[in-house]
XYZ file of N, CA and C in Angstrom:
732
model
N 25.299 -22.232 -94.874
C 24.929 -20.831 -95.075
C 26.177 -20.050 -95.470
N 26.174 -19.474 -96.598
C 26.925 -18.479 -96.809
C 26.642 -16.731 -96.922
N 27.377 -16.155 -95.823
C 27.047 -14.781 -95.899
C 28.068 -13.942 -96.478
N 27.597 -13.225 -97.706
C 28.656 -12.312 -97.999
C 28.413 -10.703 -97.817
N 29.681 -10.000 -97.268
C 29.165 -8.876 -96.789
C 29.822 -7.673 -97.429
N 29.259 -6.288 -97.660
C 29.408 -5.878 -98.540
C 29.217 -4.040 -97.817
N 30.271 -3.817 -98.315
C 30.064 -2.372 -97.243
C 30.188 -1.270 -98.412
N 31.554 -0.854 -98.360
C 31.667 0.128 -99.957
C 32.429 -0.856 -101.400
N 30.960 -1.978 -101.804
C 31.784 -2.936 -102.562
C 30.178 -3.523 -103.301
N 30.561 -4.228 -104.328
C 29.469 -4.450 -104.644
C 29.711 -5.814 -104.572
N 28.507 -6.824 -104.776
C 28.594 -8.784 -105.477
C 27.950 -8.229 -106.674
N 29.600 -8.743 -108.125
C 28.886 -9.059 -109.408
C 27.835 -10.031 -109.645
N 27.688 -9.985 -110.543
C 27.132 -11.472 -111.036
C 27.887 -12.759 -111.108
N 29.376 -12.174 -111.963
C 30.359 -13.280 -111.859
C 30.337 -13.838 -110.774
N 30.924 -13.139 -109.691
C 30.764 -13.973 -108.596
C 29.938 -14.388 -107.370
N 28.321 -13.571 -108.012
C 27.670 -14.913 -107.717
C 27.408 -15.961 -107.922
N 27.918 -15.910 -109.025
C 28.076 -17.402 -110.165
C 28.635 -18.245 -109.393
N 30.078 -17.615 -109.148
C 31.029 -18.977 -108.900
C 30.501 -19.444 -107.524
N 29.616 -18.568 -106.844
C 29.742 -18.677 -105.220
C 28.716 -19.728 -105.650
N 27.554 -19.344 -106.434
C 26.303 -20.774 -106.366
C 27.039 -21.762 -107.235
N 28.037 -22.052 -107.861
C 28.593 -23.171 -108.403
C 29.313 -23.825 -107.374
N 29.885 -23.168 -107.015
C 30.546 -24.252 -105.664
C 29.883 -24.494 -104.332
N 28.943 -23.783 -103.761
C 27.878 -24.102 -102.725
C 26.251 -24.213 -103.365
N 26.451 -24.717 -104.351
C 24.901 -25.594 -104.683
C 23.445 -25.288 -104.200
N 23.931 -25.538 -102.924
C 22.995 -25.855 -101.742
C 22.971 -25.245 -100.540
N 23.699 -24.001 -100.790
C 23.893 -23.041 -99.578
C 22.768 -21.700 -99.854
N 22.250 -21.702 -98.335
C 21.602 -20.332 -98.601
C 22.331 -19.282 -98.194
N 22.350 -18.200 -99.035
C 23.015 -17.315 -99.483
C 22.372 -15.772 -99.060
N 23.186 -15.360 -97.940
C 22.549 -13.730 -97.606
C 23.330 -12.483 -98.643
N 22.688 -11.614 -98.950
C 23.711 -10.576 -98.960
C 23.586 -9.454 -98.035
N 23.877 -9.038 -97.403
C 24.227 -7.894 -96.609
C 24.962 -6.081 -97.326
N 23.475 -5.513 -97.522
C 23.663 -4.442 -98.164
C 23.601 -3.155 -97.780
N 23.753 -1.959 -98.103
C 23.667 -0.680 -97.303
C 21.878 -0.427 -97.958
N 21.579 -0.514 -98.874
C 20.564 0.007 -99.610
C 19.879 -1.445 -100.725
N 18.645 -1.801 -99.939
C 18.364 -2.842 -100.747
C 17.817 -2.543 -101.989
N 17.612 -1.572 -102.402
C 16.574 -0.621 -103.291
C 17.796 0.158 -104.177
N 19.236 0.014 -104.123
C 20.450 0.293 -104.897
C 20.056 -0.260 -105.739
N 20.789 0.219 -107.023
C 20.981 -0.083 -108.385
C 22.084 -1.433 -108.722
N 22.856 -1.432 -107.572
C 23.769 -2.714 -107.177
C 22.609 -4.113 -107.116
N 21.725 -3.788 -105.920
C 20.606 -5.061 -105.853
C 20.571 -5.080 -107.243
N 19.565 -4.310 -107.776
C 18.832 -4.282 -108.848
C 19.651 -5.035 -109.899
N 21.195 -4.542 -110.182
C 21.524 -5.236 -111.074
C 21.716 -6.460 -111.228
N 21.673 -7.168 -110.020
C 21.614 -9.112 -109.989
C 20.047 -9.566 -110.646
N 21.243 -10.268 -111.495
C 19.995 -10.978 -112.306
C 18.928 -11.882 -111.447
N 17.735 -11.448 -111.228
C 16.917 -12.283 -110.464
C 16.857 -13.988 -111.145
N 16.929 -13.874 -112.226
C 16.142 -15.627 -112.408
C 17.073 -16.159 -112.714
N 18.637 -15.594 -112.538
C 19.877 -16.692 -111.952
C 19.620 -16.610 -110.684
N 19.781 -15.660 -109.483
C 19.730 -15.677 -107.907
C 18.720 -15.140 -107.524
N 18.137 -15.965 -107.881
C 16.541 -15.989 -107.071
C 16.550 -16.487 -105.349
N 17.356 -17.275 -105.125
C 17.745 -18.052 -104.219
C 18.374 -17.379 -103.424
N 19.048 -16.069 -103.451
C 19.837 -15.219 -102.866
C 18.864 -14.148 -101.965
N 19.487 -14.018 -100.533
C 18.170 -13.369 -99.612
C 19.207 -11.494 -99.488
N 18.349 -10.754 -99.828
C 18.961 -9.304 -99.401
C 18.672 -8.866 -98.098
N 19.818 -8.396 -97.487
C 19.291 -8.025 -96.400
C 20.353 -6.734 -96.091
N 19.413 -5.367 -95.398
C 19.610 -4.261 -95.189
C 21.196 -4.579 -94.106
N 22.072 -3.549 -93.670
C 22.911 -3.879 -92.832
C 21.610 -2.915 -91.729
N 20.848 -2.251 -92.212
C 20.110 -1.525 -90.566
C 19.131 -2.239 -90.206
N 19.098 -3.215 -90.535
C 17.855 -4.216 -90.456
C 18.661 -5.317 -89.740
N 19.381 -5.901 -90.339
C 20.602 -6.854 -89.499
C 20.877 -6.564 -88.614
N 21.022 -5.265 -88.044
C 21.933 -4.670 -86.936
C 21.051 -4.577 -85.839
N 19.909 -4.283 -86.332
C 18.893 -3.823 -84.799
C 18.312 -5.114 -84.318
N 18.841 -5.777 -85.148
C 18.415 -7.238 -84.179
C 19.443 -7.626 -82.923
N 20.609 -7.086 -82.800
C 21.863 -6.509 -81.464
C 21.656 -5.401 -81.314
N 21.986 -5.303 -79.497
C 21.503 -4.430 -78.737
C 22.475 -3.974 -78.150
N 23.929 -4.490 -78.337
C 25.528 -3.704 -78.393
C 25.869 -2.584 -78.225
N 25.861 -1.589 -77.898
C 26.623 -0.396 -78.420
C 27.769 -0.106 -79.604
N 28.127 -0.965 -79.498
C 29.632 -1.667 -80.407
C 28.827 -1.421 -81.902
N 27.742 -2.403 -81.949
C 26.709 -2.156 -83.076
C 26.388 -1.337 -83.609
N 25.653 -0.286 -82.445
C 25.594 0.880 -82.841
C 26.145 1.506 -83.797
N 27.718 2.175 -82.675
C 28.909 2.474 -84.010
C 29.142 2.131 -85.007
N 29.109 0.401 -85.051
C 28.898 0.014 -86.376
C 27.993 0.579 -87.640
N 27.170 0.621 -87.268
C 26.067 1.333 -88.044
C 25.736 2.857 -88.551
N 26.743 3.545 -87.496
C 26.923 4.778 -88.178
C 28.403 4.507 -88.255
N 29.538 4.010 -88.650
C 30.575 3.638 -89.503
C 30.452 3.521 -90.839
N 29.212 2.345 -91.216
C 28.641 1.980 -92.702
C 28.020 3.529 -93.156
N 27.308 3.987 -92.254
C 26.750 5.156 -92.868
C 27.466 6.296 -93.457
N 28.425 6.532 -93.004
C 29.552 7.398 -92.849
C 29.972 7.030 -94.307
N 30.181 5.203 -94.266
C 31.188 5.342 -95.961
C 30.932 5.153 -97.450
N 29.033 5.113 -97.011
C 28.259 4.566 -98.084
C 28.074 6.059 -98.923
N 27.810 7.109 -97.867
C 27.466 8.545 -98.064
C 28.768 9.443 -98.659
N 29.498 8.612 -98.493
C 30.884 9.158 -98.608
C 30.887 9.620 -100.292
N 31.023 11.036 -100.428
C 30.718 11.287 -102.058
C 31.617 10.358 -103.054
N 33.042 10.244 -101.908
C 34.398 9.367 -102.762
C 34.006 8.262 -102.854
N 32.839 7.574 -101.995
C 33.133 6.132 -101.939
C 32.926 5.350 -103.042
N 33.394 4.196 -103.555
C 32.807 3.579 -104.307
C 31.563 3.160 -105.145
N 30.543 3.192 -104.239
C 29.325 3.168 -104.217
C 28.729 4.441 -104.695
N 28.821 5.750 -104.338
C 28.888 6.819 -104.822
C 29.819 7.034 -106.404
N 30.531 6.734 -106.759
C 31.056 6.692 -107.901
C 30.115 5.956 -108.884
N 29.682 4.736 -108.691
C 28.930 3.750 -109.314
C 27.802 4.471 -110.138
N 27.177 5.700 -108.654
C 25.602 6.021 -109.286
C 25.866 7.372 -109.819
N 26.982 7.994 -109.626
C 27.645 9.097 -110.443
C 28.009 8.690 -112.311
N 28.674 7.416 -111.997
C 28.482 7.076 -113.710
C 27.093 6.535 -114.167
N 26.663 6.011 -113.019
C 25.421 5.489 -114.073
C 24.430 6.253 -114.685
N 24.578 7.526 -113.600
C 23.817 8.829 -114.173
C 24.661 9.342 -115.593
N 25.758 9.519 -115.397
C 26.286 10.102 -116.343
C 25.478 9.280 -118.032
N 25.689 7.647 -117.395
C 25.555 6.861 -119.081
C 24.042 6.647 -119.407
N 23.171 7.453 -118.425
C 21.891 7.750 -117.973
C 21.605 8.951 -119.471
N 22.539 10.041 -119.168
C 22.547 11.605 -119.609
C 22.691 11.145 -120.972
N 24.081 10.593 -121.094
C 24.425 10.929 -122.512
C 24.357 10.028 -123.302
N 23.890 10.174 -124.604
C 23.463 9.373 -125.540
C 25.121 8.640 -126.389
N 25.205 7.362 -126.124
C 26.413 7.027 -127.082
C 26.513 7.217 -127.989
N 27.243 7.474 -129.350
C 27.380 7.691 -130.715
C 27.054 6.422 -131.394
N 27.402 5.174 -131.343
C 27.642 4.097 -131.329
C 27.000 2.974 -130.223
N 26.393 2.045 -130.189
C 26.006 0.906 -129.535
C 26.761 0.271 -129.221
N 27.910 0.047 -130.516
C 28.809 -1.425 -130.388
C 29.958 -0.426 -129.721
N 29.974 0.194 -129.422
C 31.170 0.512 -127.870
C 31.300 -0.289 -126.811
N 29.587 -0.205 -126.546
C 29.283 -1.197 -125.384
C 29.863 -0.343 -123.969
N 29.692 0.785 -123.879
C 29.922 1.175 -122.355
C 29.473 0.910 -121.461
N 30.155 0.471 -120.418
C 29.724 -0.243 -119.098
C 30.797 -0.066 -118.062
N 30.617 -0.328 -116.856
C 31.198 0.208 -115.589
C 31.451 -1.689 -115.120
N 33.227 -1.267 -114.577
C 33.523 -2.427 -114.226
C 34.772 -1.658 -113.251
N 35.299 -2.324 -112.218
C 36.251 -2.044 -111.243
C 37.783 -1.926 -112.079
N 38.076 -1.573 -111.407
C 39.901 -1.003 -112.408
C 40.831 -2.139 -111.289
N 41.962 -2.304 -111.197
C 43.097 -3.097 -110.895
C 42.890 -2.162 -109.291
N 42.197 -1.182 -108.735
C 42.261 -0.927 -107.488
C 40.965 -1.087 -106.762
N 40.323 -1.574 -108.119
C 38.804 -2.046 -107.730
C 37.837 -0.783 -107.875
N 38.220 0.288 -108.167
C 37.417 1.567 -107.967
C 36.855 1.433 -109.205
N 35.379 1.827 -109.399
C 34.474 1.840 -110.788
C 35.234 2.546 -111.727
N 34.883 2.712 -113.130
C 35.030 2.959 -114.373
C 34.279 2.915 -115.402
N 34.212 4.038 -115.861
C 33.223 3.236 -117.521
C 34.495 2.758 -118.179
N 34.266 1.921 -119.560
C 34.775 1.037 -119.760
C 34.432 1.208 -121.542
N 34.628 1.455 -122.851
C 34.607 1.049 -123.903
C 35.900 0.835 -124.711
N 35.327 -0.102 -125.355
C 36.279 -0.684 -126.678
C 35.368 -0.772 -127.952
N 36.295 -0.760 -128.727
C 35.634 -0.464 -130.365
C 36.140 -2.006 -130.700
N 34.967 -2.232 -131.862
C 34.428 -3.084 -132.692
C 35.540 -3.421 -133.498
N 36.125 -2.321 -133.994
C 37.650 -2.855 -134.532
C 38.729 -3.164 -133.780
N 38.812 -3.552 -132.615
C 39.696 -4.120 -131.880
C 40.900 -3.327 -131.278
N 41.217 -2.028 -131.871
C 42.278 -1.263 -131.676
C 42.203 0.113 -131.193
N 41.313 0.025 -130.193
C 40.779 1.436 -129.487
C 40.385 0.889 -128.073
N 40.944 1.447 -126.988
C 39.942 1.265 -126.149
C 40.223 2.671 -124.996
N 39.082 2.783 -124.039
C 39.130 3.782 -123.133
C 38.493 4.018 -122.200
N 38.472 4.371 -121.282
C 38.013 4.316 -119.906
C 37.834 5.667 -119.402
N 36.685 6.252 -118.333
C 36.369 7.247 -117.527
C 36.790 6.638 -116.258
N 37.976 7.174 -115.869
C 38.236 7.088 -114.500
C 38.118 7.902 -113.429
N 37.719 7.975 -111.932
C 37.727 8.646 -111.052
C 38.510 8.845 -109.800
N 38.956 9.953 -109.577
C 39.605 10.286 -108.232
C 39.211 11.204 -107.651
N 39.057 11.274 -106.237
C 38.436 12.365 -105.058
C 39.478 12.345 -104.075
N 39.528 13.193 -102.950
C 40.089 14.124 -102.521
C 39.165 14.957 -101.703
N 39.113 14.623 -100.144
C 38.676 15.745 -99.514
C 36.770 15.311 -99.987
N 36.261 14.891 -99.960
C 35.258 14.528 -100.280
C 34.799 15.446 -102.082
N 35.913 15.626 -102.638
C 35.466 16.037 -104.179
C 35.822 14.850 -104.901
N 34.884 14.551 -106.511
C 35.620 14.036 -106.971
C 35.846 14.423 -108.667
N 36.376 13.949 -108.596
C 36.874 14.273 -110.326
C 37.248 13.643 -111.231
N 36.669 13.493 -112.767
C 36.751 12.227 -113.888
C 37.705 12.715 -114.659
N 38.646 11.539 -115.128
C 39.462 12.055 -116.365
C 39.408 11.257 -117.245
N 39.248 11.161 -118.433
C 38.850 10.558 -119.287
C 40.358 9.753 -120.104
N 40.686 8.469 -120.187
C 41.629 7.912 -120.917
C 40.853 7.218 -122.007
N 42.049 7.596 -123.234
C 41.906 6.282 -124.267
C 43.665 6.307 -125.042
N 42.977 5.106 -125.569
C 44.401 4.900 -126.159
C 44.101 3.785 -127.612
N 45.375 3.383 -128.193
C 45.234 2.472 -129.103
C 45.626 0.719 -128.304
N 44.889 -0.349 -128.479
C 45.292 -1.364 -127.633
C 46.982 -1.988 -128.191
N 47.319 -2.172 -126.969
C 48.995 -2.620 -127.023
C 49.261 -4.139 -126.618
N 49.660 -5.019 -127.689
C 49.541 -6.280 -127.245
C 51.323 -6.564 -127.595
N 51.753 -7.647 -126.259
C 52.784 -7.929 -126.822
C 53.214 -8.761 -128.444
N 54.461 -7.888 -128.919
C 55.129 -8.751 -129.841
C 54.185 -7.766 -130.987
N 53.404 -6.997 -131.030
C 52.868 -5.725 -131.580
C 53.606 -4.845 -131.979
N 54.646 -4.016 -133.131
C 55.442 -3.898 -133.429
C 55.094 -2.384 -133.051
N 56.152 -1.349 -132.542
C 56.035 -0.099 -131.816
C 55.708 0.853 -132.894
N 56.352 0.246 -134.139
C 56.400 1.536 -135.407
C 54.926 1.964 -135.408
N 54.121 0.878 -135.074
C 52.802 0.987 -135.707
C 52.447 1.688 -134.521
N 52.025 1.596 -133.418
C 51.574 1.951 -132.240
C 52.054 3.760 -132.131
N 53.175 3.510 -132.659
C 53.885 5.122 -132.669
C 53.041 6.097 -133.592
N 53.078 5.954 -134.952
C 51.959 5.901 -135.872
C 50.882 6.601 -135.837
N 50.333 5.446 -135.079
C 49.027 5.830 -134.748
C 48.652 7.105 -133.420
N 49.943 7.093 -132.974
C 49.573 7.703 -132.010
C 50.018 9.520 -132.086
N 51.137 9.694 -133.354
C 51.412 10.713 -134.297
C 50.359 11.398 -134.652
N 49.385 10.406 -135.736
C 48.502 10.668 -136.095
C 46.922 11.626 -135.529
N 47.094 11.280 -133.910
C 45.839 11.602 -133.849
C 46.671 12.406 -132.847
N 47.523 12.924 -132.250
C 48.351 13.790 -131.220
C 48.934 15.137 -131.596
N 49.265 14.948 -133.139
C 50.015 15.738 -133.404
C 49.192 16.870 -133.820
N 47.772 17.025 -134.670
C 47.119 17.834 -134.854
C 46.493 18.353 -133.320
N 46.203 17.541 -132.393
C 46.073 18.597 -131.099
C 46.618 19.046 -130.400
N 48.077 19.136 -130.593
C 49.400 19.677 -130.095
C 49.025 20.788 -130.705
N 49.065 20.718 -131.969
C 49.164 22.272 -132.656
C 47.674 23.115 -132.607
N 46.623 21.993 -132.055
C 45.598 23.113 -131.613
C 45.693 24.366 -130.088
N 47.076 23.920 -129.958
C 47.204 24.398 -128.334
C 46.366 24.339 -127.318
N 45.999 23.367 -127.264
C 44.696 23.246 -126.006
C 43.748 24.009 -126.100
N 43.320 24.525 -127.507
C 41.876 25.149 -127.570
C 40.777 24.321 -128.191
N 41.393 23.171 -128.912
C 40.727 22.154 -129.421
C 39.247 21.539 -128.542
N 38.681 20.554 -129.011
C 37.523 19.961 -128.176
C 38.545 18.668 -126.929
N 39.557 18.680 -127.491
C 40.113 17.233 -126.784
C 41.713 18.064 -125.880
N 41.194 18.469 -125.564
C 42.450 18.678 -124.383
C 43.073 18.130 -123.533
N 44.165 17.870 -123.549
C 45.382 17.479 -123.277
C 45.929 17.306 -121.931
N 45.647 16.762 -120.915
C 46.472 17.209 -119.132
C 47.868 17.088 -119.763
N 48.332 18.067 -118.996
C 50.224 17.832 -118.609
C 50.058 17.048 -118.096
N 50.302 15.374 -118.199
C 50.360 14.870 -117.412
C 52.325 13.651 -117.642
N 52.611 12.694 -116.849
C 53.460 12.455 -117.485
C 54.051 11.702 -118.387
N 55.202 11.720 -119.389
C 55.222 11.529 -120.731
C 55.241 10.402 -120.616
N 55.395 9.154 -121.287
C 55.012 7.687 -122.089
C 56.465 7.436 -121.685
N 56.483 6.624 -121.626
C 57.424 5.518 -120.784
C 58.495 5.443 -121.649
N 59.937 4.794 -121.047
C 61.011 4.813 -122.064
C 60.817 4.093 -123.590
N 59.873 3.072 -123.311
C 59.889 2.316 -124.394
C 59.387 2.852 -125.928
N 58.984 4.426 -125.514
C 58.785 5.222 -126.753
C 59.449 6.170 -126.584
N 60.458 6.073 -125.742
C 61.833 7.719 -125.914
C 62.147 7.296 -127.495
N 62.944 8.289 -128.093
C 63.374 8.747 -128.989
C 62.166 8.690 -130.402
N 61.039 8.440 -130.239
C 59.973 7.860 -131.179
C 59.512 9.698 -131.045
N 59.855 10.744 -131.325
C 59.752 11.862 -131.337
C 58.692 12.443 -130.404
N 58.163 12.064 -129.255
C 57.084 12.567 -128.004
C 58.544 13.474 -127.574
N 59.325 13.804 -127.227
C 59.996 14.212 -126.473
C 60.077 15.957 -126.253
N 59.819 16.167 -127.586
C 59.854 17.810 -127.894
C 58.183 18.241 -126.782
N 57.365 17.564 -126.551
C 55.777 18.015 -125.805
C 55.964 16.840 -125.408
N 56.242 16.646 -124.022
C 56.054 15.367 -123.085
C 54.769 15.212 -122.850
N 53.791 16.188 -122.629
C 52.464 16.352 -122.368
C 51.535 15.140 -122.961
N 52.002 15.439 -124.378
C 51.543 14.857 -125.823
C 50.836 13.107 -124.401
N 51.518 12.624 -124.536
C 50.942 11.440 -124.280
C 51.387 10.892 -122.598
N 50.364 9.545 -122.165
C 50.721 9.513 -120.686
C 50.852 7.671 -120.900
N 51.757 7.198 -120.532
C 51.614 5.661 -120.285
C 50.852 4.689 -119.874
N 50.347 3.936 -120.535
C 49.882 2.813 -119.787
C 50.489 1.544 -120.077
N 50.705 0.922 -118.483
C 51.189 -0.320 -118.617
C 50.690 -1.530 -118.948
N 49.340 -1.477 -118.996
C 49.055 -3.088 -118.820
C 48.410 -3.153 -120.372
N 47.407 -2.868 -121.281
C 46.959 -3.402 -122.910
C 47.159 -1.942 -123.707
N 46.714 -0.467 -123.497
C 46.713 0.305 -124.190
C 47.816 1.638 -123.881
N 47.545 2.166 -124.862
C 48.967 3.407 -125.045
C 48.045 4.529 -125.325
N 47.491 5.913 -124.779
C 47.422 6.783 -125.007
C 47.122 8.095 -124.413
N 46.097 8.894 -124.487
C 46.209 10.597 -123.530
C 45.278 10.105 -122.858
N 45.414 10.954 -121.446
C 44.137 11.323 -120.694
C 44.120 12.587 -121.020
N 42.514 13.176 -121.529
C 42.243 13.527 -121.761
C 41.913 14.945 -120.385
N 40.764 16.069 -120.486
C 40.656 17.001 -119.535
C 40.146 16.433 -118.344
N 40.471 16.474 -116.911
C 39.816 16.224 -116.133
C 38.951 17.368 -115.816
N 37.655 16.843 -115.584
C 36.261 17.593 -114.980
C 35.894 17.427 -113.935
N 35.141 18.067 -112.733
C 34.248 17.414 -111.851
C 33.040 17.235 -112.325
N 32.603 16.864 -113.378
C 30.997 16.468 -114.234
C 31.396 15.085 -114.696
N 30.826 14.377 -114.436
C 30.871 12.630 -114.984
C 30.217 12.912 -116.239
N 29.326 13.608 -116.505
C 28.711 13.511 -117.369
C 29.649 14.576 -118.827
N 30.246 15.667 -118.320
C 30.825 16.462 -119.537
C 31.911 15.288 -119.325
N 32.742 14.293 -118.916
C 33.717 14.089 -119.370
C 33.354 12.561 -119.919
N 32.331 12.243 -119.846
C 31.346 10.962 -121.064
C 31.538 11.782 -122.078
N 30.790 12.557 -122.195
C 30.978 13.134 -123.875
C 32.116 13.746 -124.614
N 33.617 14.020 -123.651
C 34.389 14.405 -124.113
C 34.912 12.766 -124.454
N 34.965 11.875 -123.742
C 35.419 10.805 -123.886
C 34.532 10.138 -125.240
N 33.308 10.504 -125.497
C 32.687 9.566 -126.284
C 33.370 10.601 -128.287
N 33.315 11.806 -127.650
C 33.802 12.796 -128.981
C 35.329 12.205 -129.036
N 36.537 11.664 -128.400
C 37.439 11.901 -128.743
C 37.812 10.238 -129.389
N 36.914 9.348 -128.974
C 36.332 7.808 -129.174
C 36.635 7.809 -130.542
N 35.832 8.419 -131.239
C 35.208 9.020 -132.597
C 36.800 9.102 -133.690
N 37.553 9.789 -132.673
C 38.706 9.900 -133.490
C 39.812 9.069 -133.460
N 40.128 8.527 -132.167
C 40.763 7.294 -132.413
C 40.198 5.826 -133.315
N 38.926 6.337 -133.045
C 38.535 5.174 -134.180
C 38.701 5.050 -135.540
N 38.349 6.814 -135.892
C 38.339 6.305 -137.248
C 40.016 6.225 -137.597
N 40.734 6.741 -136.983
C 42.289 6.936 -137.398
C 43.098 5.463 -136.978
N 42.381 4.683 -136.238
C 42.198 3.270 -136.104
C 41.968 2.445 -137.490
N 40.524 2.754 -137.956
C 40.037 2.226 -139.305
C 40.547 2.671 -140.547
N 41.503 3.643 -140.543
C 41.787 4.075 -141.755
C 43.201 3.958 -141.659
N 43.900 3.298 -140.501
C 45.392 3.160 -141.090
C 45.643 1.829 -141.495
C-alpha cells in the first residue's frame, strides 16, 4: 500500500506515473482536502483508475484523538488560506477560465515554479519568447506580476539577446509608464548586461537566472487583469521575436 499525502500540494500526473511504474501492484490512496477539487479532477481517470481518493475529514473521523482533532482544523486553516497554494491554483484557473488567449499555440498552463508555488506558464511557437504569471501574498493578500522575457540559452551570443531586448524596452521607456505594458521599478539585469546601455533606466529590465531575460511587467491583485496584460505584452515580444 502506498499512501500519498497531500495538504497545501497537489499529485501531478507525472508523478503518478512514476509512483504506478515502480509499485505496479500497490494500492494507492490519495489523501485530499477536497475530493470534488479541480486537483482530483485533473488526474487522468483511465491512467489511475486504480487510485482511491480519500477526504482528509473522512480519514480523520475514523480517530477519536484530540490530537486529530487539531489536526483537522490545522488542514483547514491552510487549505482556506487565500495565500495557499491550493488557493492560487483556482485563482489562475479562473483567471485562464475569464480570458480568452490570442493564440492556442502559447499553450498556457499552470505548473509549480523552482519554490513549487503555481504559475501560468507560456512559450511561443517560435522558440524565443517565454513568460510566466507569478504570485505572491502577504498577510493573507495576494498579488500577480506578470514576467516575460526572450529565452536565454547558454553559448547564445548577448549582442543578440541585448537587441532584442532594446527593441521592445526602449519604446516603453519613452512611453513613461502610461503605455498598456508598464514597467515595476524593479531591480536592474544582472552584471552580465552592465555596460549593454540598461544603465541610464535600471527599471528598464529585471534578471532572470535560469532560461529567459526580461521585464516584469505591472503587478495587480486581479489574476485575471494581469492574464491579459501578460497575454497583450506576449503579442509583442513575439512579433519583435519573429521579425528580427
Amino acid at each position: 500500500m502506498h499512501i500519498e499525502v497531500k495538504i497545501d500540494d497537489h499529485a501531478n500526473d507525472d508523478q503518478l506515473r512514476k509512483l504506478h511504474e515502480k509499485y505496479p501492484e500497490a494500492l494507492v490512496v490519495l489523501l485530499v482536502a477536497d475530493a470534488e477539487s479541480p486537483d482530483v479532477e485533473a488526474i487522468d481517470p483511465d491512467v489511475f483508475a486504480d487510485i482511491t481518493i480519500l477526504e482528509w475529514g473522512v480519514f480523520l473521523s475514523a480517530f477519536t484523538s484530540p490530537h486529530v482533532r487539531r489536526l483537522q482544523a490545522d488542514i483547514t486553516a491552510i487549505v482556506t488560506n487565500p495565500c495557499s497554494k491550493r488557493s492560487q491554483r483556482y485563482a489562475f484557473r479562473s483567471a485562464l477560465a475569464q480570458v480568452d488567449v490570442p493564440d492556442p499555440a502559447w499553450n498556457p498552463h499552470i505548473e509549480p515554479t523552482d519554490n513549487s508555488r503555481p504559475a501560468v506558464l507560456l512559450n511561443s511557437p517560435c522558440g524565443n519568447v517565454r513568460a510566466q504569471l507569478e504570485v505572491t501574498g502577504r498577510n493573507g493578500v495576494l498579488h500577480y506580476t506578470p514576467g516575460i522575457g526572450f529565452r536565454y540559452r547558454e553559448g547564445q551570443a548577448d549582442d543578440e539577446i541585448t537587441t532584442l531586448l532594446h527593441k521592445v524596452m526602449m519604446p516603453l521607456g519613452a512611453a513613461e509608464f502610461d503605455g498598456e505594458f508598464t514597467i515595476s521599478r524593479a531591480r536592474s539585469l544582472g552584471s552580465r548586461w552592465e555596460g549593454r546601455g540598461f544603465e541610464e533606466k535600471p527599471w528598464f529590465t529585471r534578471g532572470y537566472a535560469n532560461d529567459y531575460i526580461g521585464v516584469k511587467l505591472k503587478t495587480t491583485p486581479n489574476a485575471a487583469d494581469a492574464l491579459e496584460q501578460l497575454y497583450s505584452a506576449f503579442k509583442v515580444f513575439e512579433m519583435i521575436a519573429l521579425s528580427n
